[in-house]
Amino acid sequence: MFQDKKLLLAITGSIAAYKSILLTRLLVKAGAEVKIVLTPAACDFVSPLTLSTLSKNNVVIDLANNESWSNHVQLGRWADLMVVAPLTCNTLAKMAHGLCDNMLLATYLSATCPVVVAPAMDEDMWHHPTTIANLKQLEAYGNKVIPVNRGELASGLYGDGRMAEPEAIMQYIQEHYFARQDLAGKKALVTAGPTYEPIDPVRFIGNHSSGKMGLAIAEELARRGAQVQLVLGPSSVTTAVANIKVHKVQTAQEMFEACMKVFPTSDIAVMSAAVADFTPATTNAEKIKKTAGSLTVELTKTKDILKALGQEKRSDQLLVGFALETNNEKEYAREKLTAKNADMIILNSLNDEGAGFGYDTNKITIFERDGGELTYERKPKQQVAHDIVDRIVNRLYA
Ligand code: CTP
């Protein structure tokens, strides 16, 4: 993942520094060359010996020791990326205002590579206006900030301020700096979220889809270079990832129309929306009053978007569908492959814990046209999206 990348890890004096030991190990394991610079205060929390052993490089702490001067300019020019993790309030303030009273700060000020920081502090410090202003200042310099987590803090309090976990930092770095551009020049259509089928001006038939899985797929495709058109049903999810054009729709019919328009110019289409299968035959113009003892709403079938795209599909296009099942999962998923002329069907079963609607995790099995079947562990939806896009790339260039 980080093969031949040069990472400069800068560690400041926070209890979260113990996580940087694991971060060092993960970076080295992923193929990066790691050099480490510490503030003197960081040495109270982690041992330079541990870090130099794990990074296989000498660590740097002082601007000068007895005989020699440490070349901070060289260090900042050597790196592809400088990662300050953990970043304390004190070093944050110094970075924001250009102070230079230790080796780490001198390296930061002379670094020509991008810089990303992972703050760690107590909740009240995190929410202090000075901290907020200093972080904004860093961002204004072009540095990126990895959001803190909420949880137990060193003070014993519970709240915002925990440094992101090493695995999350790795993922952030990979996504923001070293993402593979294996879909550059490709165009992708993604559907996400539920659809709402109106009964009258205040009521609708909908479902529990959050849109998170589809959004994660759209973002992963975009990060890897594709130009993405996301047709999104009513959902509160938003994205800051570039290269994603969002088309907001409400009903299955609107989603169908948007997809039919975009599909002919798409190389890849991933249908992850939970489209309503039925819609009211008529929509009452006025709110239905509860005067009658019962109410029957006649429903008609919506258009099956995946199936319609399957019928239009050219040999140079790749079509991916989802199957959300509660029983006979594998059999139904395989049937959908042929019935909808899809190249891949991603199965998630409501029987799996932590999978499906509303969760931040998912557990999938991918069924492929040539009989391939791949089952994955339960993972955060971003990582599931990564696995799915890996398979898409694999098939696209097969
Ligand atoms: N789908 C679609 N248009 C619809 C219904 C579903 O494009 N009107 C797509 C979904 O986005 C998903 C796939 O079809 O990719 C499977 O959806 P699912 O609801 O599991 O299956 P259905 O085709 O609706 O079949 P059934 O309800 O019989 O399981």
XYZ file of C-alpha atoms and ligand atoms in Angstrom:
427
model
C 0.000 0.000 0.000
C 2.839 2.414 0.849
C 5.541 0.722 -1.190
C 8.559 3.033 -1.623
C 6.808 5.966 0.076
C 8.912 8.115 2.390
C 7.030 9.026 5.555
C 8.266 11.451 8.169
C 6.459 10.758 11.424
C 6.549 13.645 13.916
C 5.579 12.770 17.481
C 4.741 15.295 20.195
C 4.284 14.925 23.960
C 0.887 13.372 24.466
C -0.235 10.128 26.059
C -1.560 9.217 22.590
C 2.095 8.888 21.495
C 1.904 5.196 22.419
C -0.330 4.743 19.365
C 2.462 6.110 17.174
C 4.509 3.031 17.990
C 1.821 0.936 16.328
C 1.508 3.468 13.503
C 5.238 3.134 12.833
C 4.909 -0.648 12.720
C 1.928 -0.488 10.337
C 3.653 1.968 7.999
C 6.811 -0.135 7.817
C 4.756 -3.289 7.265
C 2.882 -1.548 4.441
C 6.181 -0.888 2.655
C 6.971 2.702 3.678
C 10.371 4.018 4.675
C 9.810 5.797 7.975
C 11.935 8.452 9.671
C 10.903 9.878 13.001
C 11.320 13.242 14.659
C 10.275 13.730 18.286
C 9.827 16.724 20.532
C 11.764 16.412 23.792
C 8.418 16.091 25.617
C 7.442 13.100 23.444
C 10.396 11.171 24.918
C 8.560 11.170 28.272
C 5.840 9.065 26.662
C 7.651 6.835 24.150
C 11.169 5.550 23.934
C 13.371 6.694 21.011
C 14.953 3.237 21.119
C 11.616 1.516 20.455
C 10.901 3.873 17.583
C 14.321 3.607 15.986
C 14.151 -0.186 16.207
C 10.720 -0.321 14.588
C 11.456 2.296 11.921
C 14.946 0.886 11.248
C 16.240 4.472 11.254
C 17.773 6.789 13.831
C 15.225 9.080 15.397
C 15.898 12.802 15.617
C 15.109 14.910 18.688
C 17.513 17.833 19.011
C 18.510 20.528 16.568
C 22.081 19.817 17.582
C 23.834 17.364 19.841
C 27.396 17.619 21.143
C 29.239 17.354 17.858
C 26.763 17.492 15.056
C 23.891 19.518 13.713
C 20.717 17.731 12.538
C 19.698 18.766 9.065
C 16.016 19.605 9.353
C 15.909 20.972 5.807
C 17.084 17.672 4.388
C 14.515 15.728 6.420
C 11.594 17.837 5.182
C 12.785 17.539 1.599
C 13.384 13.809 1.844
C 9.784 12.998 2.840
C 6.811 12.418 0.532
C 4.586 13.242 3.496
C 5.030 14.555 7.036
C 2.562 13.109 9.563
C 2.326 14.841 12.943
C 0.700 12.263 15.231
C -0.155 12.966 17.964
C -0.349 16.731 17.655
C -0.637 18.459 21.043
C -2.284 21.794 21.660
C 1.111 23.320 22.357
C 2.754 22.181 19.106
C -0.412 23.085 17.190
C -0.184 26.654 18.495
C 3.503 26.837 17.612
C 2.902 25.467 14.109
C 0.094 27.925 13.538
C 2.299 30.862 14.524
C 5.653 29.845 13.088
C 7.549 29.197 16.317
C 10.711 27.211 15.883
C 12.117 26.156 19.241
C 12.743 22.471 18.557
C 13.764 20.081 15.792
C 10.214 19.014 14.990
C 9.079 22.591 14.420
C 12.171 23.466 12.379
C 11.453 20.436 10.205
C 7.812 21.443 9.827
C 8.721 24.967 8.794
C 11.191 23.787 6.201
C 9.157 20.834 4.878
C 8.421 21.012 1.166
C 6.168 17.935 1.286
C 2.463 17.919 2.282
C 1.761 17.828 6.031
C -1.086 16.028 7.794
C -1.791 16.230 11.516
C -3.672 13.964 13.928
C -4.540 16.056 17.001
C -4.900 14.608 20.498
C -6.089 16.620 23.462
C -8.681 16.885 26.178
C -12.204 17.825 25.178
C -12.207 21.333 26.625
C -8.900 22.124 24.945
C -10.224 20.680 21.687
C -13.270 22.964 21.777
C -11.356 26.071 22.922
C -11.656 28.926 20.407
C -7.856 29.201 20.225
C -7.544 25.568 19.180
C -10.288 25.996 16.594
C -8.588 29.112 15.199
C -5.163 27.424 15.171
C -6.492 24.391 13.302
C -8.137 26.690 10.748
C -4.809 28.444 10.375
C -3.036 25.133 9.685
C -5.659 24.254 7.094
C -5.186 27.666 5.519
C -1.492 26.765 5.097
C -2.610 23.677 3.154
C -2.115 21.142 5.966
C -4.778 18.496 6.460
C -6.332 17.610 9.816
C -7.426 14.057 10.664
C -10.561 14.369 12.821
C -10.339 13.328 16.477
C -12.468 10.531 17.932
C -14.910 10.661 20.780
C -14.255 8.410 23.755
C -12.385 8.061 27.035
C -9.734 10.727 27.531
C -6.553 10.736 29.611
C -8.275 13.083 32.075
C -10.806 10.366 32.840
C -13.514 12.387 31.131
C -15.462 11.179 28.131
C -15.657 13.331 25.022
C -13.996 14.586 21.821
C -10.239 14.703 21.564
C -8.893 11.155 21.212
C -6.345 10.790 18.449
C -7.587 8.769 15.471
C -6.608 5.089 15.659
C -3.443 4.085 13.740
C -5.487 2.047 11.219
C -7.710 5.066 10.544
C -4.650 7.292 10.091
C -3.252 4.772 7.597
C -6.516 4.786 5.682
C -6.693 8.579 5.698
C -3.153 8.850 4.344
C -3.827 6.254 1.689
C -7.028 7.913 0.550
C -5.782 11.487 0.592
C -2.218 11.142 -0.603
C -1.425 7.780 -2.158
C -4.702 6.629 -3.706
C -4.274 4.481 -6.751
C -5.627 6.266 -9.820
C -6.614 3.017 -11.500
C -9.950 4.457 -12.665
C -8.591 7.680 -14.175
C -10.595 8.581 -17.285
C -13.494 6.253 -16.362
C -17.055 7.383 -15.767
C -19.248 5.803 -13.129
C -22.920 5.938 -12.226
C -23.913 5.077 -8.644
C -27.352 4.993 -7.033
C -27.762 5.293 -3.267
C -30.333 5.761 -0.541
C -34.020 4.936 -0.426
C -36.817 6.227 -2.627
C -39.974 7.844 -1.260
C -43.230 7.042 -3.054
C -45.856 9.658 -2.174
C -49.338 8.628 -1.005
C -50.426 12.229 -0.429
C -48.555 15.509 0.246
C -47.489 14.358 3.750
C -47.153 10.570 3.566
C -44.959 8.246 1.591
C -43.802 4.637 1.290
C -40.081 4.450 2.012
C -37.469 2.198 3.585
C -34.613 2.293 6.091
C -31.734 2.724 3.619
C -29.274 5.398 4.846
C -27.349 5.803 1.586
C -24.034 5.227 3.421
C -22.940 2.166 1.429
C -23.649 3.790 -1.951
C -21.917 6.981 -0.887
C -18.837 5.047 0.252
C -18.704 3.335 -3.160
C -19.116 6.653 -5.014
C -16.313 8.181 -2.932
C -13.980 5.232 -3.455
C -14.568 5.297 -7.231
C -13.911 9.056 -7.280
C -10.743 8.805 -5.192
C -9.405 6.281 -7.638
C -9.865 8.713 -10.506
C -13.373 8.029 -11.864
C -15.821 10.815 -12.612
C -18.883 9.834 -10.638
C -22.551 10.722 -11.054
C -24.355 9.839 -7.845
C -28.129 9.502 -8.128
C -29.176 9.897 -4.515
C -32.599 9.238 -3.027
C -33.820 11.163 0.037
C -30.901 10.792 2.440
C -28.928 13.091 4.715
C -25.503 11.889 3.544
C -23.197 14.431 1.913
C -19.755 14.269 0.394
C -16.737 16.541 0.212
C -14.906 14.296 -2.262
C -14.200 15.991 -5.582
C -15.317 14.396 -8.875
C -18.779 13.440 -7.592
C -21.816 15.089 -9.157
C -24.909 14.486 -7.039
C -28.387 14.220 -8.617
C -31.010 14.359 -5.871
C -34.189 12.401 -6.570
C -37.225 11.355 -4.540
C -39.096 8.577 -6.318
C -38.193 5.362 -8.136
C -39.413 6.918 -11.381
C -37.116 9.953 -10.947
C -34.206 7.651 -10.132
C -34.999 5.567 -13.233
C -35.046 8.644 -15.477
C -31.772 10.014 -14.074
C -30.046 6.636 -14.510
C -31.280 6.106 -18.071
C -29.852 9.507 -18.988
C -26.425 8.932 -17.438
C -25.894 5.218 -18.190
C -25.039 5.447 -21.939
C -21.902 7.486 -21.161
C -20.885 5.400 -18.120
C -18.205 2.714 -18.018
C -19.339 1.450 -14.629
C -22.772 1.444 -12.943
C -23.306 0.404 -9.339
C -26.931 0.165 -8.245
C -26.842 0.274 -4.469
C -30.079 2.184 -3.874
C -32.938 0.467 -2.084
C -35.504 1.317 -4.713
C -39.160 0.889 -3.783
C -40.597 -2.056 -5.716
C -44.124 -0.627 -5.520
C -45.578 2.863 -5.705
C -49.120 4.144 -5.080
C -51.151 3.941 -8.285
C -52.307 7.516 -7.657
C -51.085 10.255 -5.357
C -53.798 12.197 -3.568
C -53.446 15.923 -4.236
C -54.803 16.688 -0.752
C -53.942 15.101 2.600
C -56.099 11.985 3.125
C -58.387 12.489 6.136
C -59.013 9.661 8.591
C -62.778 9.844 8.204
C -63.085 6.349 6.698
C -62.727 3.267 8.947
C -59.987 1.788 6.775
C -57.843 2.792 3.846
C -56.703 0.725 0.899
C -53.837 2.075 -1.165
C -53.451 0.434 -4.547
C -49.824 -0.123 -5.475
C -48.299 -0.654 -8.880
C -44.832 -1.969 -9.689
C -41.998 0.513 -10.197
C -39.537 0.116 -13.038
C -36.603 -2.122 -12.179
C -33.672 0.192 -12.879
C -30.960 -2.477 -12.642
C -32.855 -4.710 -15.049
C -33.454 -1.847 -17.509
C -29.745 -0.984 -17.495
C -28.928 -4.688 -17.939
C -31.009 -4.703 -21.125
C -29.199 -1.623 -22.486
C -25.735 -2.702 -21.379
C -22.935 -2.770 -23.967
C -20.004 -5.175 -23.745
C -17.679 -2.345 -22.655
C -19.842 -1.498 -19.628
C -19.760 -3.095 -16.199
C -22.995 -3.367 -14.247
C -23.082 -4.082 -10.514
C -26.206 -4.737 -8.457
C -26.982 -5.415 -4.829
C -29.135 -8.077 -3.271
C -30.493 -7.637 0.204
C -31.954 -10.938 1.307
C -33.326 -12.575 4.413
C -33.435 -16.227 3.265
C -32.030 -18.446 0.475
C -29.504 -15.627 0.107
C -26.969 -17.216 -2.248
C -29.562 -18.753 -4.542
C -31.442 -15.453 -4.905
C -28.231 -13.507 -5.449
C -27.138 -15.840 -8.252
C -30.588 -15.636 -9.839
C -30.317 -11.815 -9.858
C -27.050 -12.028 -11.805
C -28.790 -13.608 -14.779
C -32.253 -12.072 -14.376
C -30.774 -8.555 -14.434
C -27.858 -9.234 -16.798
C -25.438 -7.856 -14.198
C -21.705 -8.571 -14.064
C -21.566 -8.611 -10.272
C -24.112 -8.936 -7.492
C -23.159 -7.869 -3.978
C -25.109 -9.804 -1.409
C -25.761 -8.524 2.077
C -27.921 -10.600 4.302
C -30.098 -9.139 7.014
C -29.203 -12.266 9.008
C -25.611 -11.060 9.448
C -24.996 -8.968 12.527
C -23.791 -5.431 11.730
C -24.786 -5.654 8.067
C -27.365 -3.737 6.076
C -29.440 -0.635 6.770
C -28.203 2.079 9.107
C -25.016 0.316 10.294
C -21.576 1.775 9.639
C -20.356 -1.737 8.863
C -21.374 -4.324 6.292
C -20.648 -7.964 5.493
C -20.806 -8.928 1.847
C -20.390 -11.751 -0.615
C -19.635 -10.861 -4.235
C -21.064 -13.101 -6.957
C -19.514 -12.725 -10.386
C -20.754 -13.651 -13.809
C -18.146 -16.331 -14.426
C -19.148 -18.169 -11.245
C -16.747 -16.379 -8.866
C -17.887 -16.069 -5.267
C -15.966 -14.031 -2.692
C -17.011 -13.712 0.938
C -15.590 -10.930 3.091
C -15.437 -10.245 6.834
C -17.644 -7.643 8.464
C -15.896 -4.285 7.947
C -16.551 -0.522 8.030
C -18.497 0.509 4.918
C -15.489 2.479 3.562
C -13.402 -0.696 3.576
C -16.240 -2.684 2.027
C -16.360 -0.054 -0.734
C -12.626 -0.513 -1.191
C -13.080 -4.283 -1.665
C -15.948 -3.786 -4.119
C -14.015 -1.252 -6.197
C -10.984 -3.583 -6.223
C -13.185 -6.267 -7.827
C -14.622 -3.742 -10.289
C -11.109 -2.723 -11.351
C -10.124 -6.365 -11.582
C -13.025 -7.177 -13.941
C -12.698 -3.964 -15.939
C -9.138 -4.707 -16.907
C -9.455 -8.512 -17.030
N -33.301 -2.327 -8.024
C -33.543 -1.402 -9.016
N -34.797 -0.980 -9.276
C -35.843 -1.443 -8.589
C -35.620 -2.403 -7.550
C -34.329 -2.813 -7.308
O -32.586 -0.959 -9.656
N -37.057 -1.004 -8.856
C -31.925 -2.787 -7.816
C -31.330 -2.431 -6.475
O -30.665 -1.185 -6.526
C -30.350 -3.580 -6.266
C -31.015 -4.758 -6.962
O -31.968 -4.179 -7.854
O -29.125 -3.345 -6.917
C -31.692 -5.761 -6.090
O -32.673 -5.219 -5.302
P -33.570 -6.139 -4.367
O -34.610 -5.287 -3.758
O -32.721 -6.977 -3.485
O -34.191 -7.117 -5.380
P -35.400 -7.019 -6.322
O -34.915 -6.964 -7.703
O -36.306 -5.906 -5.916
O -36.070 -8.435 -6.132
P -36.828 -9.040 -4.880
O -37.522 -7.903 -4.193
O -37.754 -9.998 -5.497
O -35.784 -9.686 -4.051
